[in-house]
Short mmCIF file of C-alpha atoms and ligand atoms in Angstrom, two decimals:
data_model
loop_
_atom_site.label_atom_id
_atom_site.label_comp_id
_atom_site.label_asym_id
_atom_site.label_seq_id
_atom_site.Cartn_x
_atom_site.Cartn_y
_atom_site.Cartn_z
CA UNK G 1 35.74 42.94 51.13
CA UNK G 2 37.20 39.37 51.38
CA UNK G 3 38.78 39.73 48.04
CA UNK G 4 40.98 42.58 48.84
CA UNK G 5 42.18 41.46 52.15
CA UNK G 6 44.99 38.42 51.50
CA UNK G 7 46.06 37.69 54.45
CA UNK G 8 46.92 38.53 58.48
CA UNK G 9 49.33 37.80 60.77
CA UNK G 10 50.22 38.13 64.63
CA UNK G 11 53.44 39.28 65.57
CA UNK G 12 53.91 38.07 69.43
CA UNK G 13 56.03 40.15 71.84
CA UNK G 14 56.61 40.02 75.63
CA UNK G 15 54.49 43.13 75.91
CA UNK G 16 52.07 42.76 73.07
CA UNK G 17 49.89 40.80 70.51
CA UNK G 18 50.21 42.42 67.53
CA UNK G 19 47.69 41.74 64.77
CA UNK G 20 48.07 43.18 61.13
CA UNK G 21 46.17 42.72 58.10
CA UNK G 22 47.28 42.86 54.84
CA UNK G 23 45.75 43.59 51.32
CA UNK G 24 46.87 42.66 47.57
CA UNK G 25 49.93 44.26 47.71
CA UNK G 26 51.00 43.12 50.99
CA UNK G 27 50.27 46.43 52.50
CA UNK G 28 48.99 46.65 55.99
CA UNK G 29 45.43 47.84 55.85
CA UNK G 30 44.87 48.20 59.74
CA UNK G 31 46.35 46.74 62.57
CA UNK G 32 45.47 46.39 66.59
CA UNK G 33 47.86 45.75 69.55
CA UNK G 34 46.69 43.98 72.87
CA UNK G 35 49.41 43.82 75.94
CA UNK G 36 50.49 40.22 76.12
CA UNK G 37 48.66 37.77 79.16
CA UNK G 38 52.36 36.45 80.50
CA UNK G 39 50.84 35.07 83.62
CA UNK G 40 50.13 31.75 82.11
CA UNK G 41 49.55 30.00 79.14
CA UNK G 42 45.37 29.82 79.29
CA UNK G 43 44.94 33.54 79.46
CA UNK G 44 47.88 34.00 76.67
CA UNK G 45 45.95 31.62 74.87
CA UNK G 46 42.70 33.43 75.31
CA UNK G 47 44.15 36.60 74.29
CA UNK G 48 45.70 35.26 71.13
CA UNK G 49 42.60 33.73 69.96
CA UNK G 50 40.76 37.01 70.64
CA UNK G 51 43.15 38.65 68.01
CA UNK G 52 42.79 35.99 65.65
CA UNK G 53 38.78 36.40 65.80
CA UNK G 54 39.28 40.03 65.21
CA UNK G 55 41.51 39.35 62.04
CA UNK G 56 38.72 37.04 60.85
CA UNK G 57 35.54 39.52 61.70
CA UNK G 58 37.35 42.48 60.00
CA UNK G 59 38.26 40.52 57.23
CA UNK G 60 34.88 39.07 57.17
CA UNK G 61 36.57 35.59 56.44
CA UNK G 62 36.57 32.92 59.24
CA UNK G 63 39.21 31.12 56.59
CA UNK G 64 41.29 33.89 56.44
CA UNK G 65 44.85 32.95 56.03
CA UNK G 66 46.84 33.88 59.07
CA UNK G 67 50.76 33.18 60.36
CA UNK G 68 51.61 33.87 63.83
CA UNK G 69 55.51 34.30 64.67
CA UNK G 70 56.69 34.15 68.14
CA UNK G 71 59.93 35.04 70.00
CA UNK G 72 61.03 31.28 70.30
CA UNK G 73 61.15 28.03 69.35
CA UNK G 74 58.69 25.55 67.83
CA UNK G 75 59.59 22.03 67.58
CA UNK G 76 57.68 20.86 64.49
CA UNK G 77 57.41 17.19 65.44
CA UNK G 78 55.66 17.79 68.70
CA UNK G 79 54.68 21.56 68.43
CA UNK G 80 56.19 22.29 71.34
CA UNK G 81 57.36 25.71 72.09
CA UNK G 82 60.32 27.37 74.01
CA UNK G 83 60.34 31.07 74.71
CA UNK G 84 61.54 33.33 77.30
CA UNK G 85 59.51 36.27 77.05
CA UNK G 86 55.93 34.78 76.52
CA UNK G 87 54.53 31.96 78.86
CA UNK G 88 54.38 29.14 75.86
CA UNK G 89 57.45 27.01 77.54
CA UNK G 90 56.72 23.12 77.07
CA UNK G 91 53.17 24.02 75.75
CA UNK G 92 51.89 22.85 72.27
CA UNK G 93 50.80 26.64 71.00
CA UNK G 94 49.24 25.05 67.76
CA UNK G 95 47.10 22.41 69.09
CA UNK G 96 45.51 24.86 71.55
CA UNK G 97 44.64 27.52 69.27
CA UNK G 98 43.12 24.81 66.95
CA UNK G 99 41.22 23.54 70.26
CA UNK G 100 40.16 27.32 70.38
CA UNK G 101 39.30 28.46 67.36
CA UNK G 102 38.74 25.11 65.43
CA UNK G 103 41.24 25.87 62.69
CA UNK G 104 45.17 25.80 62.08
CA UNK G 105 47.85 28.06 61.76
CA UNK G 106 51.47 28.00 60.74
CA UNK G 107 53.54 29.00 63.43
CA UNK G 108 57.39 30.01 63.09
CA UNK G 109 60.07 32.11 64.73
CA UNK G 110 59.97 35.88 64.64
CA UNK G 111 64.15 35.83 62.77
CA UNK G 112 62.69 33.36 60.59
CA UNK G 113 59.47 35.40 59.41
CA UNK G 114 61.74 38.41 58.41
CA UNK G 115 63.98 36.19 56.61
CA UNK G 116 61.20 34.45 54.45
CA UNK G 117 59.67 38.26 54.11
CA UNK G 118 63.16 39.44 52.97
CA UNK G 119 63.58 36.99 50.56
CA UNK G 120 60.22 37.53 48.75
CA UNK G 121 59.58 41.39 47.75
CA UNK G 122 62.24 42.56 50.50
CA UNK G 123 65.93 43.38 50.71
CA UNK G 124 67.02 39.65 50.13
CA UNK G 125 65.20 39.25 46.75
CA UNK G 126 67.36 37.52 44.36
CA UNK G 127 69.75 36.14 46.62
CA UNK G 128 69.90 32.39 46.82
CA UNK G 129 71.12 31.70 50.34
CA UNK G 130 69.52 34.61 52.92
CA UNK G 131 70.22 34.73 56.40
CA UNK G 132 68.10 37.52 57.76
CA UNK G 133 70.06 38.68 61.24
CA UNK G 134 67.52 40.56 63.62
CA UNK G 135 69.30 43.47 66.28
CA UNK G 136 66.61 43.94 68.94
CA UNK G 137 66.57 43.64 72.01
CA UNK G 138 68.12 40.67 71.58
CA UNK G 139 69.77 39.16 68.81
CA UNK G 140 68.47 36.21 66.72
CA UNK G 141 68.76 34.82 62.89
CA UNK G 142 66.95 32.92 60.34
CA UNK G 143 67.58 31.39 57.38
CA UNK G 144 65.85 30.96 53.42
CA UNK G 145 67.05 28.87 50.47
CA UNK G 146 65.82 29.73 47.35
CA UNK G 147 63.06 31.28 48.90
CA UNK G 148 61.84 28.95 51.12
CA UNK G 149 62.56 27.83 54.80
CA UNK G 150 64.27 24.67 55.22
CA UNK G 151 62.32 21.51 56.41
CA UNK G 152 63.84 21.04 59.74
CA UNK G 153 62.96 19.88 63.34
CA UNK G 154 62.91 22.90 64.77
CA UNK G 155 63.19 25.23 61.79
CA UNK G 156 66.17 27.32 60.57
CA UNK G 157 66.32 29.66 63.56
CA UNK G 158 69.65 30.31 64.25
CA UNK G 159 70.26 31.33 67.86
CA UNK G 160 73.56 32.99 67.06
CA UNK G 161 72.63 35.60 69.74
CA UNK G 162 73.78 33.03 72.59
CA UNK G 163 76.97 31.88 70.74
CA UNK G 164 80.47 33.26 72.40
CA UNK G 165 81.58 36.57 71.30
CA UNK G 166 85.30 35.46 70.21
CA UNK G 167 88.27 36.66 72.49
CA UNK G 168 89.85 37.95 69.52
CA UNK G 169 86.91 40.45 69.33
CA UNK G 170 86.90 41.25 72.95
CA UNK G 171 90.74 41.37 73.57
CA UNK G 172 91.55 44.91 71.77
CA UNK G 173 89.09 46.49 73.93
CA UNK G 174 89.88 45.03 77.09
CA UNK G 175 85.59 43.74 77.00
CA UNK G 176 84.66 41.39 79.40
CA UNK G 177 82.63 38.12 79.97
CA UNK G 178 79.11 39.50 80.21
CA UNK G 179 76.45 37.85 81.37
CA UNK G 180 73.55 36.90 79.24
CA UNK G 181 70.14 35.99 80.61
CA UNK G 182 70.96 32.82 78.74
CA UNK G 183 73.00 32.03 82.35
CA UNK G 184 75.81 31.81 79.47
CA UNK G 185 79.29 34.35 79.90
CA UNK G 186 79.86 36.52 76.61
CA UNK G 187 77.13 35.47 73.97
CA UNK G 188 77.48 37.94 71.08
CA UNK G 189 73.69 39.53 72.26
CA UNK G 190 75.45 41.04 75.05
CA UNK G 191 77.57 43.02 72.96
CA UNK G 192 75.69 43.81 70.05
CA UNK G 193 71.69 44.43 70.87
CA UNK G 194 70.27 47.05 70.82
CA UNK G 195 71.20 47.77 74.54
CA UNK G 196 74.96 46.99 73.39
CA UNK G 197 75.88 50.18 72.39
CA UNK G 198 74.59 51.81 75.33
CA UNK G 199 76.33 48.91 77.56
CA UNK G 200 80.17 49.22 75.57
CA UNK G 201 79.67 53.08 75.52
CA UNK G 202 79.67 53.04 79.68
CA UNK G 203 82.37 50.33 79.85
CA UNK G 204 84.79 52.41 77.52
CA UNK G 205 83.78 56.01 78.75
CA UNK G 206 82.17 55.66 81.91
CA UNK G 207 79.13 57.51 80.52
CA UNK G 208 76.06 55.36 79.33
CA UNK G 209 74.58 56.70 76.34
CA UNK G 210 71.49 55.47 74.04
CA UNK G 211 72.85 54.20 70.92
CA UNK G 212 71.18 56.50 68.88
CA UNK G 213 73.29 59.51 70.93
CA UNK G 214 76.28 57.79 70.36
CA UNK G 215 75.82 57.44 66.93
CA UNK G 216 75.00 60.98 66.49
CA UNK G 217 77.87 62.13 68.66
CA UNK G 218 80.54 59.88 66.89
CA UNK G 219 79.37 61.36 63.36
CA UNK G 220 79.67 64.81 65.07
CA UNK G 221 83.44 63.81 65.16
CA UNK G 222 83.39 63.23 69.08
CA UNK G 223 86.64 60.67 70.01
CA UNK G 224 85.07 58.79 72.59
CA UNK G 225 81.85 58.43 70.67
CA UNK G 226 83.56 57.57 67.81
CA UNK G 227 85.82 54.73 69.51
CA UNK G 228 82.80 52.92 70.95
CA UNK G 229 80.92 52.81 67.46
CA UNK G 230 83.93 51.42 66.14
CA UNK G 231 84.15 49.03 68.70
CA UNK G 232 80.44 47.97 68.44
CA UNK G 233 80.93 47.86 64.01
CA UNK G 234 83.81 45.58 65.05
CA UNK G 235 81.99 43.29 67.29
CA UNK G 236 78.77 43.01 65.01
CA UNK G 237 81.41 42.44 62.12
CA UNK G 238 82.88 39.03 64.06
CA UNK G 239 79.07 37.98 64.25
CA UNK G 240 78.54 38.45 60.18
CA UNK G 241 82.04 36.59 59.83
CA UNK G 242 80.85 33.63 62.01
CA UNK G 243 77.00 33.69 59.99
CA UNK G 244 79.43 33.73 56.66
CA UNK G 245 82.38 31.07 57.55
CA UNK G 246 79.61 28.60 58.99
CA UNK G 247 76.43 28.90 56.57
CA UNK G 248 78.00 30.71 53.57
CA UNK G 249 75.46 33.20 52.61
CA UNK G 250 75.06 35.16 49.33
CA UNK G 251 73.26 38.05 51.50
CA UNK G 252 72.92 38.86 55.30
CA UNK G 253 69.64 40.94 55.53
CA UNK G 254 69.70 43.28 58.93
CA UNK G 255 66.61 43.71 61.16
CA UNK G 256 65.74 45.16 64.49
CA UNK G 257 65.99 48.20 66.22
CA UNK G 258 69.71 48.64 65.81
CA UNK G 259 69.77 48.17 62.03
CA UNK G 260 68.20 51.90 61.84
CA UNK G 261 71.40 53.09 62.81
CA UNK G 262 72.18 55.32 59.36
CA UNK G 263 74.10 54.15 56.84
CA UNK G 264 74.72 50.63 58.50
CA UNK G 265 75.74 48.36 55.82
CA UNK G 266 78.06 51.34 54.42
CA UNK G 267 79.94 51.42 57.97
CA UNK G 268 80.12 47.38 58.13
CA UNK G 269 81.50 46.44 54.86
CA UNK G 270 84.79 47.60 55.35
CA UNK G 271 85.13 46.14 58.55
CA UNK G 272 83.99 42.84 57.28
CA UNK G 273 85.79 42.96 54.10
CA UNK G 274 89.45 43.31 56.36
CA UNK G 275 88.53 40.12 57.98
CA UNK G 276 88.14 37.75 55.13
CA UNK G 277 90.29 34.77 55.02
CA UNK G 278 92.15 34.31 51.83
CA UNK G 279 90.22 34.97 49.01
CA UNK G 280 86.72 34.94 50.43
CA UNK G 281 84.12 37.69 49.60
CA UNK G 282 81.73 39.19 52.26
CA UNK G 283 78.31 38.06 51.25
CA UNK G 284 76.12 41.80 50.11
CA UNK G 285 74.73 43.09 53.16
CA UNK G 286 71.36 44.90 52.89
CA UNK G 287 69.00 46.55 55.67
CA UNK G 288 65.68 44.62 56.36
CA UNK G 289 63.25 46.64 53.66
CA UNK G 290 59.94 45.89 55.50
CA UNK G 291 60.72 47.52 58.67
CA UNK G 292 58.99 46.68 62.22
CA UNK G 293 56.48 44.62 60.18
CA UNK G 294 58.79 42.53 58.29
CA UNK G 295 58.08 39.38 60.35
CA UNK G 296 53.97 39.43 60.53
CA UNK G 297 54.35 40.25 56.70
CA UNK G 298 56.93 36.83 56.23
CA UNK G 299 53.81 34.94 58.59
CA UNK G 300 51.52 36.27 56.34
CA UNK G 301 52.88 35.25 53.14
CA UNK G 302 53.39 32.11 54.69
CA UNK G 303 49.72 31.52 55.64
CA UNK G 304 48.98 32.46 51.77
CA UNK G 305 51.94 29.99 50.45
CA UNK G 306 50.44 27.14 52.77
CA UNK G 307 46.68 27.77 51.83
CA UNK G 308 47.77 27.50 47.88
ZN1 ZN I 1 72.73 34.09 76.06
#
């Protein structure tokens, strides 16, 4: 059986620890979700270790390559992590797992894991410099160059969600500097994340609608929702332009809940094209091919690559 199960992965979130086993074509064979123990580091590590043991037992392989992605930062030199939704800040998660399980695991940021997945058999395949931008509960990005993750101290994660939204994008809509959970004002995440469309609808129309509802109404010709959607696309395009002007990607892959807006890349492309400087051309825009499991898939592939 072990031959049919090349790798596994753990996708860590603030509410669940998702363990996933992949088959020879990186298809999901089985998965299990358990609640994330968020009260302290020790029970958290134990919950994570039990999910890893479940993967090893199910695959009948105690050495199964397993990668772990976390919604946070990992300092590659010290192993120290930082995250706001899981209790790992200031702790060496990799070291604690090695102590508990007697082996080591690659650990990476979840946006970076998505970028790695998508350049290896996904929407970013064939491109040289790929940014994976996740529009989920939060907003973050990862970078891959020539199919690989560049070697850096903290890893090439991009905290673009906490870069300030430019005044020129806010002013046309009279948008204020919304307070972000990170303590700063006007972070891009507040306008662009999954909840950004809802927040914009409340501010611009006085009615708070769910993001999907805004899109449905806009497409049915309702003017107020059309204005909200246009504002959101403008703000997302401003973020894409920032990534383009600073990192020069030839492709940006969009992931996370908000990337499921129908025809998202077709809607964004003209807005981004209209913002170009001189002769610059926008990078290719793609939606992640591997959906919700792309981060886990990336970590499985990374664990396999490190094994070789
Ligand atoms: Zn912020």
